[in-house]
PDB file of C-alpha atoms in Angstrom:
ATOM      1  CA  MET A   1     -18.614  21.409  -1.181  1.00 53.00           C
ATOM      2  CA  ALA A   2     -21.436  23.122   0.665  1.00 60.00           C
ATOM      3  CA  ILE A   3     -22.397  24.347   4.116  1.00 66.00           C
ATOM      4  CA  GLU A   4     -25.360  22.891   5.836  1.00 67.00           C
ATOM      5  CA  PRO A   5     -27.158  23.247   9.164  1.00 65.00           C
ATOM      6  CA  SER A   6     -26.494  20.682  11.818  1.00 61.00           C
ATOM      7  CA  GLY A   7     -27.633  19.806  15.315  1.00 55.00           C
ATOM      8  CA  GLU A   8     -30.784  18.543  16.879  1.00 54.00           C
ATOM      9  CA  PRO A   9     -33.826  18.578  14.556  1.00 56.00           C
ATOM     10  CA  VAL A  10     -36.623  21.025  15.235  1.00 61.00           C
ATOM     11  CA  VAL A  11     -39.985  19.262  15.536  1.00 61.00           C
ATOM     12  CA  ILE A  12     -42.857  21.193  13.859  1.00 67.00           C
ATOM     13  CA  ASP A  13     -46.282  19.837  14.610  1.00 64.00           C
ATOM     14  CA  THR A  14     -48.589  20.439  11.678  1.00 67.00           C
ATOM     15  CA  SER A  15     -51.335  18.080  12.749  1.00 65.00           C
ATOM     16  CA  PRO A  16     -54.908  19.341  12.939  1.00 62.00           C
ATOM     17  CA  ASP A  17     -54.867  19.259  16.755  1.00 61.00           C
ATOM     18  CA  ALA A  18     -51.547  21.116  17.048  1.00 59.00           C
ATOM     19  CA  VAL A  19     -51.624  23.759  19.851  1.00 53.00           C
ATOM     20  CA  ALA A  20     -50.072  27.101  19.048  1.00 56.00           C
ATOM     21  CA  GLY A  21     -47.657  28.396  21.697  1.00 53.00           C
ATOM     22  CA  LEU A  22     -44.474  30.243  22.316  1.00 53.00           C
ATOM     23  CA  ARG A  23     -41.280  28.853  20.890  1.00 63.00           C
ATOM     24  CA  GLU A  24     -37.672  29.457  21.894  1.00 67.00           C
ATOM     25  CA  ARG A  25     -35.447  30.879  19.254  1.00 82.00           C
ATOM     26  CA  VAL A  26     -33.406  28.357  17.298  1.00 87.00           C
ATOM     27  CA  THR A  27     -29.678  28.951  16.621  1.00 87.00           C
ATOM     28  CA  ALA A  28     -28.264  27.633  13.310  1.00 89.00           C
ATOM     29  CA  ASN A  29     -25.246  25.436  13.675  1.00 90.00           C
ATOM     30  CA  TYR A  30     -23.284  24.865  10.460  1.00 91.00           C
ATOM     31  CA  VAL A  31     -20.960  22.264   9.119  1.00 89.00           C
ATOM     32  CA  LEU A  32     -18.800  22.395   6.007  1.00 87.00           C
ATOM     33  CA  ARG A  33     -19.492  19.393   3.771  1.00 81.00           C
ATOM     34  CA  LEU A  34     -16.458  18.234   1.753  1.00 77.00           C
ATOM     35  CA  GLY A  35     -17.248  15.051   0.071  1.00 73.00           C
ATOM     36  CA  ASP A  36     -18.187  12.549   2.803  1.00 78.00           C
ATOM     37  CA  GLU A  37     -16.548  14.631   5.560  1.00 81.00           C
ATOM     38  CA  ARG A  38     -18.422  17.078   7.769  1.00 84.00           C
ATOM     39  CA  GLN A  39     -16.444  19.886   9.552  1.00 86.00           C
ATOM     40  CA  PRO A  40     -18.210  21.972  12.183  1.00 89.00           C
ATOM     41  CA  LEU A  41     -17.877  25.639  11.406  1.00 92.00           C
ATOM     42  CA  ASN A  42     -19.428  27.792  14.203  1.00 92.00           C
ATOM     43  CA  ALA A  43     -16.332  27.289  16.346  1.00 92.00           C
ATOM     44  CA  TYR A  44     -14.130  29.002  13.695  1.00 95.00           C
ATOM     45  CA  LEU A  45     -15.888  32.413  13.909  1.00 95.00           C
ATOM     46  CA  GLY A  46     -13.155  35.036  14.209  1.00 96.00           C
ATOM     47  CA  GLN A  47     -10.458  32.831  12.751  1.00 97.00           C
ATOM     48  CA  PRO A  48      -8.767  32.799   9.278  1.00 97.00           C
ATOM     49  CA  ILE A  49     -10.115  30.573   6.530  1.00 96.00           C
ATOM     50  CA  ARG A  50      -8.561  29.847   3.168  1.00 97.00           C
ATOM     51  CA  LEU A  51     -10.408  28.198   0.209  1.00 96.00           C
ATOM     52  CA  THR A  52      -8.331  27.172  -2.777  1.00 97.00           C
ATOM     53  CA  PHE A  53     -10.051  25.982  -5.992  1.00 97.00           C
ATOM     54  CA  SER A  54      -7.950  23.490  -7.915  1.00 96.00           C
ATOM     55  CA  GLY A  55      -9.612  24.146 -11.261  1.00 96.00           C
ATOM     56  CA  GLN A  56     -11.325  20.808 -11.289  1.00 97.00           C
ATOM     57  CA  ILE A  57     -15.139  20.365 -11.338  1.00 97.00           C
ATOM     58  CA  HIS A  58     -16.872  17.000 -11.023  1.00 96.00           C
ATOM     59  CA  CYS A  59     -20.558  16.135 -11.429  1.00 97.00           C
ATOM     60  CA  THR A  60     -22.072  15.333  -8.060  1.00 94.00           C
ATOM     61  CA  HIS A  61     -24.277  12.675  -9.718  1.00 96.00           C
ATOM     62  CA  CYS A  62     -22.060  10.697 -12.135  1.00 97.00           C
ATOM     63  CA  GLY A  63     -18.626  11.954 -11.101  1.00 95.00           C
ATOM     64  CA  ARG A  64     -17.387  12.936 -14.570  1.00 96.00           C
ATOM     65  CA  LYS A  65     -15.169  15.886 -15.043  1.00 97.00           C
ATOM     66  CA  THR A  66     -17.020  18.938 -16.452  1.00 97.00           C
ATOM     67  CA  LYS A  67     -15.954  22.343 -17.500  1.00 94.00           C
ATOM     68  CA  ASN A  68     -19.104  23.971 -16.068  1.00 93.00           C
ATOM     69  CA  SER A  69     -21.470  23.178 -13.213  1.00 94.00           C
ATOM     70  CA  PHE A  70     -25.211  23.212 -13.954  1.00 95.00           C
ATOM     71  CA  ALA A  71     -28.064  23.224 -11.417  1.00 94.00           C
ATOM     72  CA  GLN A  72     -25.668  23.221  -8.454  1.00 90.00           C
ATOM     73  CA  GLY A  73     -23.137  20.589  -9.235  1.00 94.00           C
ATOM     74  CA  HIS A  74     -24.186  18.667 -12.386  1.00 97.00           C
ATOM     75  CA  CYS A  75     -22.619  18.067 -15.727  1.00 97.00           C
ATOM     76  CA  TYR A  76     -24.578  19.047 -18.772  1.00 97.00           C
ATOM     77  CA  PRO A  77     -25.825  15.464 -19.678  1.00 97.00           C
ATOM     78  CA  CYS A  78     -27.037  14.922 -16.156  1.00 98.00           C
ATOM     79  CA  PHE A  79     -28.622  18.373 -16.072  1.00 97.00           C
ATOM     80  CA  ARG A  80     -30.518  17.379 -19.154  1.00 97.00           C
ATOM     81  CA  LYS A  81     -31.748  13.964 -17.993  1.00 97.00           C
ATOM     82  CA  LEU A  82     -32.146  14.053 -14.213  1.00 98.00           C
ATOM     83  CA  PRO A  83     -35.649  14.720 -12.820  1.00 97.00           C
ATOM     84  CA  GLN A  84     -34.195  16.902 -10.012  1.00 96.00           C
ATOM     85  CA  CYS A  85     -32.811  19.204 -12.706  1.00 97.00           C
ATOM     86  CA  ASP A  86     -36.080  19.529 -14.643  1.00 97.00           C
ATOM     87  CA  GLY A  87     -37.769  22.965 -15.020  1.00 96.00           C
ATOM     88  CA  CYS A  88     -40.708  21.837 -12.974  1.00 97.00           C
ATOM     89  CA  ILE A  89     -38.469  21.699  -9.806  1.00 95.00           C
ATOM     90  CA  MET A  90     -38.189  25.490  -9.979  1.00 94.00           C
ATOM     91  CA  LYS A  91     -41.781  25.932 -11.104  1.00 96.00           C
ATOM     92  CA  PRO A  92     -43.685  23.086  -9.483  1.00 97.00           C
ATOM     93  CA  GLU A  93     -46.986  24.364 -10.901  1.00 97.00           C
ATOM     94  CA  THR A  94     -45.749  23.135 -14.308  1.00 97.00           C
ATOM     95  CA  CYS A  95     -45.432  19.492 -13.159  1.00 96.00           C
ATOM     96  CA  HIS A  96     -45.970  17.154 -16.124  1.00 96.00           C
ATOM     97  CA  PHE A  97     -46.126  13.876 -14.277  1.00 96.00           C
ATOM     98  CA  ALA A  98     -49.816  13.362 -15.247  1.00 94.00           C
ATOM     99  CA  GLU A  99     -48.870  13.757 -18.919  1.00 95.00           C
ATOM    100  CA  GLY A 100     -46.499  10.734 -18.742  1.00 95.00           C
ATOM    101  CA  THR A 101     -43.446  12.818 -19.496  1.00 97.00           C
ATOM    102  CA  CYS A 102     -41.687  12.875 -16.074  1.00 97.00           C
ATOM    103  CA  ARG A 103     -37.980  12.238 -16.555  1.00 97.00           C
ATOM    104  CA  ASP A 104     -38.110   9.500 -13.861  1.00 97.00           C
ATOM    105  CA  PRO A 105     -41.585   8.654 -12.552  1.00 96.00           C
ATOM    106  CA  GLU A 106     -40.125   6.510  -9.717  1.00 96.00           C
ATOM    107  CA  TRP A 107     -38.136   9.543  -8.426  1.00 97.00           C
ATOM    108  CA  GLY A 108     -41.199  11.826  -8.896  1.00 96.00           C
ATOM    109  CA  GLU A 109     -43.311   9.533  -6.730  1.00 95.00           C
ATOM    110  CA  GLN A 110     -40.661   9.437  -4.022  1.00 95.00           C
ATOM    111  CA  PHE A 111     -39.970  13.195  -3.833  1.00 95.00           C
ATOM    112  CA  CYS A 112     -42.821  15.060  -5.444  1.00 97.00           C
ATOM    113  CA  PHE A 113     -45.822  13.012  -4.235  1.00 96.00           C
ATOM    114  CA  GLN A 114     -45.133  13.820  -0.606  1.00 95.00           C
ATOM    115  CA  PRO A 115     -46.693  16.446   1.793  1.00 95.00           C
ATOM    116  CA  HIS A 116     -45.424  19.862   1.057  1.00 96.00           C
ATOM    117  CA  ILE A 117     -45.688  23.028   3.063  1.00 96.00           C
ATOM    118  CA  VAL A 118     -46.418  26.501   1.777  1.00 97.00           C
ATOM    119  CA  TYR A 119     -44.855  28.988   4.256  1.00 97.00           C
ATOM    120  CA  LEU A 120     -44.237  32.645   4.932  1.00 98.00           C
ATOM    121  CA  ALA A 121     -40.680  33.598   5.830  1.00 97.00           C
ATOM    122  CA  ASN A 122     -38.684  36.705   6.617  1.00 97.00           C
ATOM    123  CA  SER A 123     -35.203  36.679   5.094  1.00 96.00           C
ATOM    124  CA  SER A 124     -35.038  40.160   3.509  1.00 95.00           C
ATOM    125  CA  GLY A 125     -38.618  40.997   4.124  1.00 96.00           C
ATOM    126  CA  LEU A 126     -41.800  38.904   3.809  1.00 97.00           C
ATOM    127  CA  LYS A 127     -41.810  36.108   1.252  1.00 98.00           C
ATOM    128  CA  VAL A 128     -43.810  33.027   0.303  1.00 98.00           C
ATOM    129  CA  GLY A 129     -42.213  29.698  -0.460  1.00 97.00           C
ATOM    130  CA  ILE A 130     -42.663  25.931  -0.494  1.00 97.00           C
ATOM    131  CA  THR A 131     -40.755  22.985   0.865  1.00 96.00           C
ATOM    132  CA  ARG A 132     -41.238  19.297   1.595  1.00 94.00           C
ATOM    133  CA  ALA A 133     -42.667  18.774   5.099  1.00 90.00           C
ATOM    134  CA  THR A 134     -39.503  16.852   5.953  1.00 89.00           C
ATOM    135  CA  GLN A 135     -37.326  19.808   5.038  1.00 89.00           C
ATOM    136  CA  MET A 136     -38.455  22.086   7.848  1.00 88.00           C
ATOM    137  CA  PRO A 137     -36.537  24.043   9.171  1.00 87.00           C
ATOM    138  CA  THR A 138     -33.511  23.242   6.869  1.00 88.00           C
ATOM    139  CA  ARG A 139     -35.113  25.200   4.058  1.00 91.00           C
ATOM    140  CA  TRP A 140     -35.288  28.340   6.227  1.00 93.00           C
ATOM    141  CA  PHE A 141     -31.705  27.993   7.348  1.00 92.00           C
ATOM    142  CA  ASP A 142     -30.739  27.740   3.660  1.00 92.00           C
ATOM    143  CA  GLN A 143     -32.443  31.054   2.915  1.00 94.00           C
ATOM    144  CA  GLY A 144     -31.094  32.911   5.909  1.00 95.00           C
ATOM    145  CA  ALA A 145     -34.588  33.508   7.191  1.00 96.00           C
ATOM    146  CA  ILE A 146     -34.840  35.029  10.674  1.00 96.00           C
ATOM    147  CA  GLN A 147     -38.523  33.968  10.985  1.00 96.00           C
ATOM    148  CA  ALA A 148     -40.771  31.430   9.351  1.00 95.00           C
ATOM    149  CA  LEU A 149     -44.380  30.220   9.598  1.00 95.00           C
ATOM    150  CA  PRO A 150     -45.907  27.233   7.821  1.00 95.00           C
ATOM    151  CA  ILE A 151     -49.391  28.297   6.634  1.00 96.00           C
ATOM    152  CA  VAL A 152     -50.738  25.617   4.301  1.00 97.00           C
ATOM    153  CA  GLU A 153     -50.043  21.879   3.913  1.00 96.00           C
ATOM    154  CA  VAL A 154     -50.849  20.095   0.634  1.00 97.00           C
ATOM    155  CA  SER A 155     -50.676  16.517  -0.631  1.00 95.00           C
ATOM    156  CA  ASN A 156     -47.937  17.011  -3.322  1.00 96.00           C
ATOM    157  CA  ARG A 157     -45.505  19.327  -5.016  1.00 97.00           C
ATOM    158  CA  LEU A 158     -47.788  20.307  -7.838  1.00 97.00           C
ATOM    159  CA  GLN A 159     -50.442  21.500  -5.376  1.00 97.00           C
ATOM    160  CA  SER A 160     -47.842  23.540  -3.381  1.00 97.00           C
ATOM    161  CA  GLY A 161     -46.876  25.278  -6.664  1.00 97.00           C
ATOM    162  CA  LEU A 162     -50.518  26.166  -7.401  1.00 98.00           C
ATOM    163  CA  VAL A 163     -50.998  27.599  -3.880  1.00 98.00           C
ATOM    164  CA  GLU A 164     -47.689  29.514  -4.154  1.00 98.00           C
ATOM    165  CA  VAL A 165     -48.650  31.027  -7.536  1.00 97.00           C
ATOM    166  CA  LEU A 166     -51.950  32.212  -5.949  1.00 98.00           C
ATOM    167  CA  PHE A 167     -50.194  33.699  -2.943  1.00 98.00           C
ATOM    168  CA  LYS A 168     -47.559  35.415  -5.120  1.00 97.00           C
ATOM    169  CA  GLN A 169     -50.266  37.800  -6.305  1.00 96.00           C
ATOM    170  CA  ALA A 170     -49.904  39.455  -2.924  1.00 97.00           C
ATOM    171  CA  VAL A 171     -46.528  38.327  -1.522  1.00 97.00           C
ATOM    172  CA  ASN A 172     -43.028  38.288  -2.971  1.00 95.00           C
ATOM    173  CA  ASP A 173     -41.345  34.973  -3.540  1.00 95.00           C
ATOM    174  CA  ARG A 174     -37.736  36.204  -3.767  1.00 94.00           C
ATOM    175  CA  THR A 175     -34.983  36.950  -1.230  1.00 94.00           C
ATOM    176  CA  ASN A 176     -32.792  39.973  -1.617  1.00 95.00           C
ATOM    177  CA  TRP A 177     -29.589  38.172  -0.664  1.00 96.00           C
ATOM    178  CA  ARG A 178     -27.579  41.328  -0.100  1.00 96.00           C
ATOM    179  CA  ALA A 179     -30.158  42.658   2.429  1.00 95.00           C
ATOM    180  CA  MET A 180     -30.327  39.203   4.001  1.00 97.00           C
ATOM    181  CA  LEU A 181     -26.573  39.272   4.612  1.00 97.00           C
ATOM    182  CA  LYS A 182     -26.435  42.805   5.867  1.00 95.00           C
ATOM    183  CA  GLY A 183     -28.956  41.766   8.529  1.00 91.00           C
ATOM    184  CA  ASP A 184     -30.893  45.004   8.602  1.00 85.00           C
ATOM    185  CA  VAL A 185     -34.269  43.260   8.389  1.00 91.00           C
ATOM    186  CA  ALA A 186     -37.018  44.034  10.964  1.00 94.00           C
ATOM    187  CA  GLU A 187     -38.996  41.215  12.551  1.00 95.00           C
ATOM    188  CA  LEU A 188     -42.556  40.777  11.318  1.00 96.00           C
ATOM    189  CA  ASP A 189     -45.809  39.624  12.880  1.00 96.00           C
ATOM    190  CA  LEU A 190     -46.154  36.544  10.682  1.00 96.00           C
ATOM    191  CA  GLU A 191     -49.435  35.432  12.228  1.00 95.00           C
ATOM    192  CA  ALA A 192     -51.023  38.745  11.244  1.00 97.00           C
ATOM    193  CA  GLU A 193     -49.452  38.510   7.749  1.00 97.00           C
ATOM    194  CA  ARG A 194     -50.880  34.963   7.414  1.00 97.00           C
ATOM    195  CA  ASP A 195     -54.352  35.996   8.440  1.00 97.00           C
ATOM    196  CA  GLN A 196     -54.309  38.898   6.082  1.00 97.00           C
ATOM    197  CA  LEU A 197     -53.106  36.767   3.164  1.00 98.00           C
ATOM    198  CA  LEU A 198     -55.633  33.965   3.788  1.00 97.00           C
ATOM    199  CA  ALA A 199     -58.496  36.446   3.964  1.00 97.00           C
ATOM    200  CA  GLN A 200     -57.375  38.131   0.776  1.00 97.00           C
ATOM    201  CA  MET A 201     -57.001  34.831  -1.043  1.00 97.00           C
ATOM    202  CA  GLU A 202     -59.985  33.115   0.423  1.00 96.00           C
ATOM    203  CA  ASP A 203     -61.908  32.723  -2.880  1.00 97.00           C
ATOM    204  CA  GLY A 204     -58.844  31.587  -4.828  1.00 97.00           C
ATOM    205  CA  LEU A 205     -57.907  29.005  -2.157  1.00 96.00           C
ATOM    206  CA  ALA A 206     -61.509  27.671  -2.127  1.00 96.00           C
ATOM    207  CA  ALA A 207     -61.358  27.293  -5.953  1.00 96.00           C
ATOM    208  CA  LEU A 208     -57.990  25.423  -5.657  1.00 96.00           C
ATOM    209  CA  GLN A 209     -59.532  23.160  -3.005  1.00 95.00           C
ATOM    210  CA  ALA A 210     -62.348  22.341  -5.317  1.00 95.00           C
ATOM    211  CA  HIS A 211     -59.876  21.616  -8.134  1.00 94.00           C
ATOM    212  CA  CYS A 212     -57.500  19.454  -6.123  1.00 94.00           C
ATOM    213  CA  GLY A 213     -60.065  17.612  -4.147  1.00 91.00           C
ATOM    214  CA  GLU A 214     -61.415  17.692  -0.581  1.00 87.00           C
ATOM    215  CA  GLY A 215     -58.707  17.618   2.024  1.00 88.00           C
ATOM    216  CA  ALA A 216     -55.838  18.195  -0.393  1.00 93.00           C
ATOM    217  CA  ILE A 217     -55.197  21.732   0.863  1.00 95.00           C
ATOM    218  CA  ARG A 218     -55.154  22.323   4.621  1.00 95.00           C
ATOM    219  CA  VAL A 219     -54.720  25.642   6.361  1.00 95.00           C
ATOM    220  CA  LEU A 220     -52.329  25.452   9.286  1.00 94.00           C
ATOM    221  CA  ARG A 221     -52.413  27.235  12.718  1.00 89.00           C
ATOM    222  CA  THR A 222     -48.929  26.669  13.858  1.00 89.00           C
ATOM    223  CA  THR A 223     -46.490  28.902  15.811  1.00 89.00           C
ATOM    224  CA  PRO A 224     -43.936  31.097  14.078  1.00 92.00           C
ATOM    225  CA  LEU A 225     -40.320  30.148  14.469  1.00 92.00           C
ATOM    226  CA  ALA A 226     -37.424  32.568  14.946  1.00 93.00           C
ATOM    227  CA  PHE A 227     -33.793  31.832  14.015  1.00 93.00           C
ATOM    228  CA  ASP A 228     -30.463  33.226  15.033  1.00 93.00           C
ATOM    229  CA  PHE A 229     -27.380  32.852  12.803  1.00 94.00           C
ATOM    230  CA  PRO A 230     -23.737  32.703  13.877  1.00 94.00           C
ATOM    231  CA  VAL A 231     -22.716  36.176  12.606  1.00 96.00           C
ATOM    232  CA  ARG A 232     -20.058  38.163  14.461  1.00 95.00           C
ATOM    233  CA  THR A 233     -19.981  41.090  12.070  1.00 95.00           C
ATOM    234  CA  ALA A 234     -22.465  41.619   9.229  1.00 95.00           C
ATOM    235  CA  PRO A 235     -21.085  43.232   6.114  1.00 95.00           C
ATOM    236  CA  THR A 236     -22.021  46.838   5.500  1.00 93.00           C
ATOM    237  CA  LYS A 237     -21.145  46.485   1.802  1.00 93.00           C
ATOM    238  CA  VAL A 238     -21.566  43.054   0.173  1.00 95.00           C
ATOM    239  CA  THR A 239     -18.689  41.923  -2.238  1.00 95.00           C
ATOM    240  CA  SER A 240     -19.055  38.392  -3.427  1.00 97.00           C
ATOM    241  CA  PHE A 241     -16.323  35.964  -4.485  1.00 97.00           C
ATOM    242  CA  ASN A 242     -16.473  33.679  -7.538  1.00 96.00           C
ATOM    243  CA  PHE A 243     -14.055  30.703  -7.713  1.00 96.00           C
ATOM    244  CA  ASP A 244     -14.066  30.913 -11.503  1.00 95.00           C
ATOM    245  CA  LYS A 245     -12.516  34.441 -11.342  1.00 95.00           C
ATOM    246  CA  THR A 246     -10.699  34.185  -7.907  1.00 96.00           C
ATOM    247  CA  PRO A 247      -9.491  30.701  -7.216  1.00 97.00           C
ATOM    248  CA  VAL A 248      -8.152  31.640  -3.810  1.00 97.00           C
ATOM    249  CA  VAL A 249     -10.609  33.044  -1.288  1.00 97.00           C
ATOM    250  CA  GLU A 250      -9.319  33.895   2.173  1.00 97.00           C
ATOM    251  CA  GLY A 251     -10.105  36.117   5.176  1.00 97.00           C
ATOM    252  CA  VAL A 252     -11.365  36.060   8.728  1.00 97.00           C
ATOM    253  CA  LEU A 253     -14.670  34.123   9.159  1.00 97.00           C
ATOM    254  CA  GLU A 254     -17.149  36.694  10.408  1.00 97.00           C
ATOM    255  CA  GLY A 255     -20.345  34.744  10.036  1.00 96.00           C
ATOM    256  CA  LEU A 256     -22.499  32.088   8.452  1.00 96.00           C
ATOM    257  CA  LYS A 257     -25.919  32.767   7.077  1.00 96.00           C
ATOM    258  CA  GLY A 258     -27.941  30.957   4.436  1.00 94.00           C
ATOM    259  CA  GLN A 259     -25.457  29.208   2.092  1.00 93.00           C
ATOM    260  CA  TYR A 260     -22.913  32.046   2.587  1.00 96.00           C
ATOM    261  CA  LEU A 261     -19.546  32.321   4.291  1.00 96.00           C
ATOM    262  CA  ILE A 262     -19.152  35.840   5.472  1.00 97.00           C
ATOM    263  CA  LEU A 263     -15.482  36.882   5.567  1.00 98.00           C
ATOM    264  CA  ASP A 264     -13.917  40.234   6.437  1.00 97.00           C
ATOM    265  CA  THR A 265     -12.874  40.336   2.770  1.00 97.00           C
ATOM    266  CA  GLY A 266     -16.231  39.444   1.142  1.00 97.00           C
ATOM    267  CA  VAL A 267     -18.792  36.716   0.990  1.00 98.00           C
ATOM    268  CA  ILE A 268     -19.097  33.478  -0.993  1.00 97.00           C
ATOM    269  CA  ASN A 269     -22.170  31.294  -1.715  1.00 95.00           C
ATOM    270  CA  LEU A 270     -20.698  27.834  -1.359  1.00 93.00           C
ATOM    271  CA  ARG A 271     -23.835  25.973  -2.767  1.00 91.00           C
ATOM    272  CA  LYS A 272     -23.197  27.759  -6.096  1.00 93.00           C
ATOM    273  CA  PHE A 273     -19.854  25.893  -6.331  1.00 94.00           C
ATOM    274  CA  THR A 274     -21.081  22.409  -5.431  1.00 92.00           C
ATOM    275  CA  GLY A 275     -18.861  19.928  -7.303  1.00 92.00           C
ATOM    276  CA  TYR A 276     -15.824  22.244  -7.266  1.00 95.00           C
ATOM    277  CA  GLU A 277     -12.623  20.645  -5.921  1.00 94.00           C
ATOM    278  CA  VAL A 278     -11.490  22.974  -3.136  1.00 94.00           C
ATOM    279  CA  GLU A 279      -8.810  22.701  -0.498  1.00 93.00           C
ATOM    280  CA  VAL A 280      -9.875  24.215   2.825  1.00 93.00           C
ATOM    281  CA  THR A 281      -7.678  25.507   5.576  1.00 94.00           C
ATOM    282  CA  LEU A 282      -9.366  26.474   8.822  1.00 92.00           C
ATOM    283  CA  GLY A 283      -7.969  28.361  11.737  1.00 85.00           C
ATOM    284  CA  GLU A 284      -4.483  29.506  12.634  1.00 71.00           C
TER     285      GLU A 284
END
C-alpha cells in the first residue's frame, strides 16, 4: 500500500541547449496503490477515510509473510540480499560495484549506471538531493517539495553521491517532515541559491570533474519548478499514526502531501507501511 503521484508527466529538458523560461505551477494528483489496483484520491478531500490493518505483512519482493517490514516492504532475507536494499542506495558515494561486490551487477547496471540529477528543493527549507533523471518530478512529489531545481547532471549514481557529499558542506540534505506537512515554508529564489552554491563549490566541483572524467559532471541551467499539493487544511500540530500500535486509522481526509495522508485526526506515512495488508474504506 502506498500513495503515488499520477497524471500527465512533466517534461524537464536538461539538454545543453535547453532554454530557461517561466513554468506554470504543477498540481500533484494522487492515487492510492493497493496491490495492482489504483484508486484516485484527490476527489476524496473532505470525505471520511478508514484504514484497517489486518495484522498481516507480506514481503513486496518474494511475497512471504513477515513479522516486520524492512526497507519499505521487504522481509529480512530479501533486505539482506537485494541490491535495492544495500547501504549504498542510501549512501551512493559508497558504491562498491567497481570492487566486484555488488549484490546484483545486472541490477546495478540497469539502475545505477544511468544519468542522475543533483537538485535543490524546498520542502521544509533548502535541501540538496539526487534522483535518476527519469524520476523527475516524482521524487519531489514524494518529498512534499513546493519547489525544485535540477542543478547538475552526472553519468551514474556514484557520481551523484560524490557531488551531493560536496554540496552537503553548504546545504542540508534532510527534510523536516513536520514543517513540510504544516506548510509554513516560504518560497525561495532557487536560481540564486544555485548560483551561490556553485560559486562556493567551484574548486571542489572541478576536482570531481577531473576525478570522474571529462563530461561526466554537467552543470545545468534549467528553470525552477513549483508544485501545489491537494491540502484543504494543513495540521497545526502533527500527530502521526502507526499501524503497529493503532491498527484502525480513520478521519476526514484533509490533504495529501509527500507520502502522507493528512486527516483531521492525524497523519500517516503510507510508504512506511508498504507490504501491510490494509482494508480501505473511502467516502460516505
